CSV table of C-alpha atoms and ligand atoms in Angstrom, one decimal:
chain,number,residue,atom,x,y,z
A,153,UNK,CA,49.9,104.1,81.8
A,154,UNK,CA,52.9,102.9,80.8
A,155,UNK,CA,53.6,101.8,77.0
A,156,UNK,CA,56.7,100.6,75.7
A,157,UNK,CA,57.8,101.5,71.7
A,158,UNK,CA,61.1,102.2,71.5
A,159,UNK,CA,62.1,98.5,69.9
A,160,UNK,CA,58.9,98.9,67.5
A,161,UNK,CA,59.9,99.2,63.6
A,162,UNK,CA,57.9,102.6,63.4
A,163,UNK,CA,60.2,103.7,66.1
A,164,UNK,CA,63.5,102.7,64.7
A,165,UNK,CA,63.0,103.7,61.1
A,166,UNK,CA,61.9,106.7,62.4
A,167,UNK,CA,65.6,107.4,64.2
A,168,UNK,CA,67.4,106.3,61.4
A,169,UNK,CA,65.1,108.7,59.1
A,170,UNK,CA,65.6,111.5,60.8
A,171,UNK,CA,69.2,111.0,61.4
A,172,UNK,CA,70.0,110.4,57.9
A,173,UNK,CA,72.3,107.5,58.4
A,174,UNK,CA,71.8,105.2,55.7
A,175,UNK,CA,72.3,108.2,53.1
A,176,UNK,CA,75.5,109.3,51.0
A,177,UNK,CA,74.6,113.0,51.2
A,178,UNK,CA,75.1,114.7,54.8
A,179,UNK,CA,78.1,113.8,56.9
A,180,UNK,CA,78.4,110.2,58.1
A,181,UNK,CA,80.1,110.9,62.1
A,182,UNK,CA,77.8,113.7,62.4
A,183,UNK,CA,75.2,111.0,61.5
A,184,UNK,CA,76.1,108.2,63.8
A,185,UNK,CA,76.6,110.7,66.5
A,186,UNK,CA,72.8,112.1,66.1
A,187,UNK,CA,71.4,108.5,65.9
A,188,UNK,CA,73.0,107.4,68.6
A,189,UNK,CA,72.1,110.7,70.7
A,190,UNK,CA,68.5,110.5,69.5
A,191,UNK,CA,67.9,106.9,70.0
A,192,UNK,CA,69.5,107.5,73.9
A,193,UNK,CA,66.5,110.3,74.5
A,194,UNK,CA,63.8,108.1,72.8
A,195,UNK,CA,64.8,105.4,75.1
A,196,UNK,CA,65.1,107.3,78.0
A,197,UNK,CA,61.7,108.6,77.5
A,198,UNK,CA,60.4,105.3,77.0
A,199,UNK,CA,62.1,103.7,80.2
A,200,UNK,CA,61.4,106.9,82.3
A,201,UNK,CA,58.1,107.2,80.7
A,202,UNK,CA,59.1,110.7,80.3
A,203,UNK,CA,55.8,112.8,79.4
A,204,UNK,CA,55.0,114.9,76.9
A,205,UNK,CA,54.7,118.0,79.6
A,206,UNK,CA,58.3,117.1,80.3
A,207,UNK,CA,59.3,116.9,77.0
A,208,UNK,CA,58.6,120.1,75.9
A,209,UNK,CA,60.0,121.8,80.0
A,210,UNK,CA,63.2,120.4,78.5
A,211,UNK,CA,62.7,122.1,74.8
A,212,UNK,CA,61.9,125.4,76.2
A,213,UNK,CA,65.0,125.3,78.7
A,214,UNK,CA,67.1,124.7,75.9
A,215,UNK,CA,66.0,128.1,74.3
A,216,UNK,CA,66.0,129.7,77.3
A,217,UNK,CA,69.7,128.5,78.1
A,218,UNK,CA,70.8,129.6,74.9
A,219,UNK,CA,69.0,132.9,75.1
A,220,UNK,CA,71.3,133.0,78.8
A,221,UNK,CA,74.4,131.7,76.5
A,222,UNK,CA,74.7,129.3,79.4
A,223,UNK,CA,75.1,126.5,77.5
A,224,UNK,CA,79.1,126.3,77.7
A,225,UNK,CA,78.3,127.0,81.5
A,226,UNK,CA,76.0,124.1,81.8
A,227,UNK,CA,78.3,122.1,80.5
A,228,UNK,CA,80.7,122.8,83.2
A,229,UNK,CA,78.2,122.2,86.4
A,230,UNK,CA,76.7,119.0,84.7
A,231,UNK,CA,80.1,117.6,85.0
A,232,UNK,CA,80.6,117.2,80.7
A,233,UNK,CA,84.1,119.5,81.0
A,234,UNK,CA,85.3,117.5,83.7
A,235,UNK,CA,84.4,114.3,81.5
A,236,UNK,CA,86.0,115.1,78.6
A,237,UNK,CA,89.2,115.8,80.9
A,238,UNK,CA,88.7,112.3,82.4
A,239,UNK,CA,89.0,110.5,79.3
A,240,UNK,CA,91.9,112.5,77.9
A,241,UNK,CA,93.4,111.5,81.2
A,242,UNK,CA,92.9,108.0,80.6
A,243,UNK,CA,93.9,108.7,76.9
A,244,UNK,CA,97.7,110.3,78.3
A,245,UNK,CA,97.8,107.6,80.2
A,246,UNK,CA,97.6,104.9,77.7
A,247,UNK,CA,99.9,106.2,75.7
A,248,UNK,CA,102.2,107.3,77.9
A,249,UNK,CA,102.0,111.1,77.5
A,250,UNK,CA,101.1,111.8,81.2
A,251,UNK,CA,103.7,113.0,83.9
A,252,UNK,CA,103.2,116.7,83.1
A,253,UNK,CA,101.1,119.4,85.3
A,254,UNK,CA,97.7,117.6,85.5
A,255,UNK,CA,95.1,119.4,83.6
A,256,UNK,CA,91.5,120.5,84.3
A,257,UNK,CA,89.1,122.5,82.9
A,258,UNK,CA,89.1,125.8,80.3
A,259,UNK,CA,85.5,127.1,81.7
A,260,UNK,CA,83.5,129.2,79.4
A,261,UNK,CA,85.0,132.5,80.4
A,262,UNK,CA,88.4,132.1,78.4
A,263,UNK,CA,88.6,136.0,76.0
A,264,UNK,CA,91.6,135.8,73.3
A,265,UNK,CA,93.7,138.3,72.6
A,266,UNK,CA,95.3,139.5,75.3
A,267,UNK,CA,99.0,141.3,74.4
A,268,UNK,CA,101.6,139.1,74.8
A,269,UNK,CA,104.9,140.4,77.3
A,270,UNK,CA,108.0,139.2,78.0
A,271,UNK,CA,108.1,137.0,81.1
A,272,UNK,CA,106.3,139.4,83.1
A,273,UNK,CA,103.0,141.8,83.1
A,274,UNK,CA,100.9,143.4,85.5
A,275,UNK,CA,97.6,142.5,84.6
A,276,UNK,CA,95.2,144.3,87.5
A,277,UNK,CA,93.9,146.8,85.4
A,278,UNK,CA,90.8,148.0,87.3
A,279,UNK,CA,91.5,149.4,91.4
A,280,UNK,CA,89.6,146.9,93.9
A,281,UNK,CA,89.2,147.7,97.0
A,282,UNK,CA,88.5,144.7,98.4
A,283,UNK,CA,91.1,142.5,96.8
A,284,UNK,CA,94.9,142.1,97.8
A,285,UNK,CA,97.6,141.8,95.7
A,286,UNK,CA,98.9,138.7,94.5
A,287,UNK,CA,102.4,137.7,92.4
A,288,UNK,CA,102.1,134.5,90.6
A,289,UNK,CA,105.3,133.2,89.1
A,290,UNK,CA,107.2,130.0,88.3
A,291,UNK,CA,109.3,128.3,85.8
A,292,UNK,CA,107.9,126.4,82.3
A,293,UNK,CA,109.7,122.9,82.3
A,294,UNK,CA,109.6,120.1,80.0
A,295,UNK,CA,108.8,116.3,80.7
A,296,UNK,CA,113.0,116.8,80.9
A,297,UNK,CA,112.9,119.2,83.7
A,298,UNK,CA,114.7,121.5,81.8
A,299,UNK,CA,113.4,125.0,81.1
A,300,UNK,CA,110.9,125.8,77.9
A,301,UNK,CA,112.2,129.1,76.5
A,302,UNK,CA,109.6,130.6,74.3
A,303,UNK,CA,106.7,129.2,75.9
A,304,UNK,CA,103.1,131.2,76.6
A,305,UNK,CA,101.2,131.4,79.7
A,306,UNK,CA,98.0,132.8,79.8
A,307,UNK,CA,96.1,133.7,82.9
A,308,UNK,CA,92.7,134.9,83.8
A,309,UNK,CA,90.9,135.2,86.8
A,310,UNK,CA,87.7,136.9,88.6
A,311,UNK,CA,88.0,139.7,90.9
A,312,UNK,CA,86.9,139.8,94.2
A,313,UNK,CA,83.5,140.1,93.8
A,314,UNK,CA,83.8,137.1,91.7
A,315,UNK,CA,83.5,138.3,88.3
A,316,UNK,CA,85.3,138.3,85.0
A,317,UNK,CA,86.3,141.2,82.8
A,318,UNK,CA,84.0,140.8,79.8
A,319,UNK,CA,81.3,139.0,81.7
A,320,UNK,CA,80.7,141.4,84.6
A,321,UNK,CA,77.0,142.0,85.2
A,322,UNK,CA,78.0,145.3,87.2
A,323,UNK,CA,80.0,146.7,84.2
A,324,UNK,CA,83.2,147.6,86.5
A,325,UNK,CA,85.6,146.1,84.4
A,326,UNK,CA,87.9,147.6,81.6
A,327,UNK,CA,88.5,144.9,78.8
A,328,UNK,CA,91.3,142.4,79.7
A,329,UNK,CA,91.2,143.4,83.3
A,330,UNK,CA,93.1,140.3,85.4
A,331,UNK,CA,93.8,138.3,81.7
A,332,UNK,CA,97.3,138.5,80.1
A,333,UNK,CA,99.9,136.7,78.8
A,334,UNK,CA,103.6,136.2,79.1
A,335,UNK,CA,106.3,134.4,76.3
A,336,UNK,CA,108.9,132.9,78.7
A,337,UNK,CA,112.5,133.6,78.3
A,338,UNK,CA,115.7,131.1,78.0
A,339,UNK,CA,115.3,130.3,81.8
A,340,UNK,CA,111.6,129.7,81.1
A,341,UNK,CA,110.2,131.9,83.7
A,342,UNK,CA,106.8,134.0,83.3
A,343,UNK,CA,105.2,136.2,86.2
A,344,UNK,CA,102.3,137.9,86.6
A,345,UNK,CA,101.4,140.7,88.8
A,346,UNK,CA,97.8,140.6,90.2
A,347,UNK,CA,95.0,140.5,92.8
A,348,UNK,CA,93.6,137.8,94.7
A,349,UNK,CA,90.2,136.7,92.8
A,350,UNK,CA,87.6,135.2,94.8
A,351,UNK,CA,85.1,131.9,93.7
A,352,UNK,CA,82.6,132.4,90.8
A,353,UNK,CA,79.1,131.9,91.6
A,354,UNK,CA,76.6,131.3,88.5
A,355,UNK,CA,74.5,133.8,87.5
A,356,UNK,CA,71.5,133.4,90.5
A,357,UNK,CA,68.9,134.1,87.8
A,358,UNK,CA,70.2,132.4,84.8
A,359,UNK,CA,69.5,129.0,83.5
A,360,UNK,CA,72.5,127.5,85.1
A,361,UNK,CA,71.5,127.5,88.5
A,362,UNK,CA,68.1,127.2,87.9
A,363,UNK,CA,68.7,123.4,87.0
A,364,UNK,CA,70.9,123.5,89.6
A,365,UNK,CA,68.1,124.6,92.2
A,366,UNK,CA,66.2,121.8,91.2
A,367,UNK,CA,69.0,119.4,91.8
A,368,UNK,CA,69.5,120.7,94.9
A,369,UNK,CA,72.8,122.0,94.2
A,370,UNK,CA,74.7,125.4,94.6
A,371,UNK,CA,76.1,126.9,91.7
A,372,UNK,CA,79.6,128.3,93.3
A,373,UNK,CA,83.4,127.4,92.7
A,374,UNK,CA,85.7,128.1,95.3
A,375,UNK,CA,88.5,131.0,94.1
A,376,UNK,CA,90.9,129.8,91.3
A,377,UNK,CA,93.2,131.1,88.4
A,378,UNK,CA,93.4,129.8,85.0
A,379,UNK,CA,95.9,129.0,82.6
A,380,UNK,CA,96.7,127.7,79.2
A,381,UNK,CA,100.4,127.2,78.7
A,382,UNK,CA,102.0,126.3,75.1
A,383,UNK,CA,105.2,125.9,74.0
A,384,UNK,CA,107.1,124.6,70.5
A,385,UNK,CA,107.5,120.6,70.8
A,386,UNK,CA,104.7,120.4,73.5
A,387,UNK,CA,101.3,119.8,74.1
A,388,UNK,CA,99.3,123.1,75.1
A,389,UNK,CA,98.5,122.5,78.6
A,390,UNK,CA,94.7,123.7,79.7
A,391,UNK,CA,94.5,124.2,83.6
A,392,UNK,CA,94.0,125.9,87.2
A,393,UNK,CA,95.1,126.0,90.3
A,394,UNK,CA,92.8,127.0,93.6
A,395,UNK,CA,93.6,129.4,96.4
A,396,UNK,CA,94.5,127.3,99.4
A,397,UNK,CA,92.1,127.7,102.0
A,398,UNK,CA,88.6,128.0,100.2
A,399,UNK,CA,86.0,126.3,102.1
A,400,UNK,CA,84.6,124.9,98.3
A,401,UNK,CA,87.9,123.7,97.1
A,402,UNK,CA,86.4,120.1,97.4
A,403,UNK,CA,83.0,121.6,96.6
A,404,UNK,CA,83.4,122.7,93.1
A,405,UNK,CA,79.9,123.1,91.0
A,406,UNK,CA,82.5,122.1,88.3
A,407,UNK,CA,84.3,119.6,89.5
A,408,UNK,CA,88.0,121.3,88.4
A,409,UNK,CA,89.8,121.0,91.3
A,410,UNK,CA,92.9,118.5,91.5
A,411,UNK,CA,95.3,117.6,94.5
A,412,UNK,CA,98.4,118.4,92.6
A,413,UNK,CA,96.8,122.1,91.8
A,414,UNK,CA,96.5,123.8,95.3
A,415,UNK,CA,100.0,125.2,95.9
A,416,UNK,CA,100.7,127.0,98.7
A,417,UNK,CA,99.6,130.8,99.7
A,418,UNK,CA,102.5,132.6,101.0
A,419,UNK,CA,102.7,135.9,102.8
A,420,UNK,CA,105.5,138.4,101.7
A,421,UNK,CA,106.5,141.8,102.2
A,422,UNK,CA,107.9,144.1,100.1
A,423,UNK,CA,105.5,144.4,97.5
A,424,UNK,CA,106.1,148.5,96.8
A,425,UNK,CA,108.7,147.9,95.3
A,426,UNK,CA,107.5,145.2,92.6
A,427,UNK,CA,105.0,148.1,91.8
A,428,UNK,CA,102.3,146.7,94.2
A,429,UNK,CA,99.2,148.4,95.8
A,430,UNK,CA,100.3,147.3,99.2
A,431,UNK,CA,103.9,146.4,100.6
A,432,UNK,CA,102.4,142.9,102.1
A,433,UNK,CA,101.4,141.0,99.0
A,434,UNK,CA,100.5,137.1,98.8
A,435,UNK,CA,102.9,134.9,96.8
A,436,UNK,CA,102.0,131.5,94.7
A,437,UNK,CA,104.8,129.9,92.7
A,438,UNK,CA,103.8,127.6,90.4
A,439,UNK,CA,105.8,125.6,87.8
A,440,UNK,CA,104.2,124.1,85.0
A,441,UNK,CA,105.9,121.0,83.3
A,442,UNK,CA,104.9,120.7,79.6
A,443,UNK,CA,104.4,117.0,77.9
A,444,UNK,CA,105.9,116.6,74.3
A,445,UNK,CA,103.8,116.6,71.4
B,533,MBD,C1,84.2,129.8,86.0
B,533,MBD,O1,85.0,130.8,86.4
B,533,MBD,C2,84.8,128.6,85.7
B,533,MBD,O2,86.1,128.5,85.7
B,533,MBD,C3,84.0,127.6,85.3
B,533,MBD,C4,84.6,126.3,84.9
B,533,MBD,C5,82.6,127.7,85.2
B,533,MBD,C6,82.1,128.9,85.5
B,533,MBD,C7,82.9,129.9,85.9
B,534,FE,FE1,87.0,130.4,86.3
């Protein structure tokens, strides 16, 4: 059976009850923002005709996806991060602030803190057998080509099992291991010394992927490295770029990757004497150009 009561006066005073909005005390966007979302999900359950079995599937994921601390992860494979990127897209655009490196998603695997070094910093920490090394390096420009002295570029990445220091099921990471930071000098150059990561995959058991199971989705993102990038005068840039050649680099459970972010792999020797495991290393450069506040 299917009854309709969302548009009843029972139905409405209830949302505006329980969201507070006509009172003084409480905050008003917080508010708005909770009757709006409200009135959506009593809608939808009205429409859908939603039942009450499915209700409550929903309330006990939620519990269980915080139990996970999925939630931020969630976020990312439902397509929300890349959202919110879209509209501050849109946002730049209007009002003229784009033209710098595109960005794309944080991710919830970001740790803060890592020690700051000039311009360059080994940051493989932890031996890995399987993973090559890797020198990534470039300049920091602004919107005027010109060089951002001062500026810092963080990086983190996974290793080649797919895994982040600080979030590694298998417990094989030191702290820090493949995050680090670099303040750029007056020519605006920053380099760090690493090893190749490969793609994440979400946690098989957690509540991530379950959902995703459902959708009939995967749960993987094809190998990338991360960066926030700030400077004085300019907007902190959030972003990645992807390893050339991953089979999901247009198959991202996330949704992060751009065309302007998949700069070239290139093969180099000489890599014993930048203090490398192996004297043929891979090579990305990547510059970064910064928009003005
Ligand atoms: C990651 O490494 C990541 O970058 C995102 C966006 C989601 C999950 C894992
Ligand atoms: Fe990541």
């Amino acid at each position: 059976m299917s009854v309709k009561v969302f548009q009843t006066q029972e139905v409405q005073d209830l949302l505006k009850a329980a969201s507070n909005v006509e009172a003084k005390n409480g905050n008003a966007r917080f508010q708005q923002i909770v009757l709006r979302l409200l009135g959506d999900l009593f809608k939808a359950i009205d429409d859908l005709d939603i039942t009450p079995d499915e209700v409550w599937t929903g309330i006990n994921y939620l519990n269980k996806l915080g139990q996970d601390g999925e939630a931020a992860l969630l976020a990312a494979g439902l397509g929300l991060e890349k959202y919110l990127d879209i509209r501050m897209d849109a946002e730049d655009k209007a009002i003229g602030a784009d033209g710098g490196t595109p960005r794309t998603i944080e991710g919830p695997l970001y740790v803060a803190g890592a020690k700051v070094h000039d311009g360059l910093v080994k940051i493989d920490i932890n031996p890995d057998e399987d993973a090559g090394p890797l020198v990534i390096h470039g300049t920091v420009k602004g919107a005027d080509g010109k060089p951002v002295a001062g500026a810092i570029v963080e990086c983190w990445h996974a290793n080649s099992k797919g895994f982040y220091s600080h979030f590694d099921p298998t417990g094989a990471q030191s702290d820090f291991n493949l995050r680090g930071a670099v303040k750029t000098g007056t020519d605006g150059k920053y380099e760090f010394r690493t090893l190749m990561p490969v793609g994440y995959g979400c946690p098989p058991h957690g509540s991530t992927q379950k959902l995703l199971n459902v959708l009939g989705r995967h749960g993987n993102r094809p190998a990338h490295v991360h960066f926030f990038v700030s400077g004085d005068g300019h907007r902190k840039l959030t972003t990645q770029f992807n390893i050339e050649g991953d089979p999901l680099i247009w198959d991202d459970f996330a949704y992060a990757t751009r065309e302007e972010l998949i700069p070239p792999v290139v093969d180099k020797t000489g890599g014993a004497s930048l203090g490398l495991k192996a004297d043929a290393y891979k090579d990305i450069e990547f510059n970064f150009t910064l928009t003005p506040l």
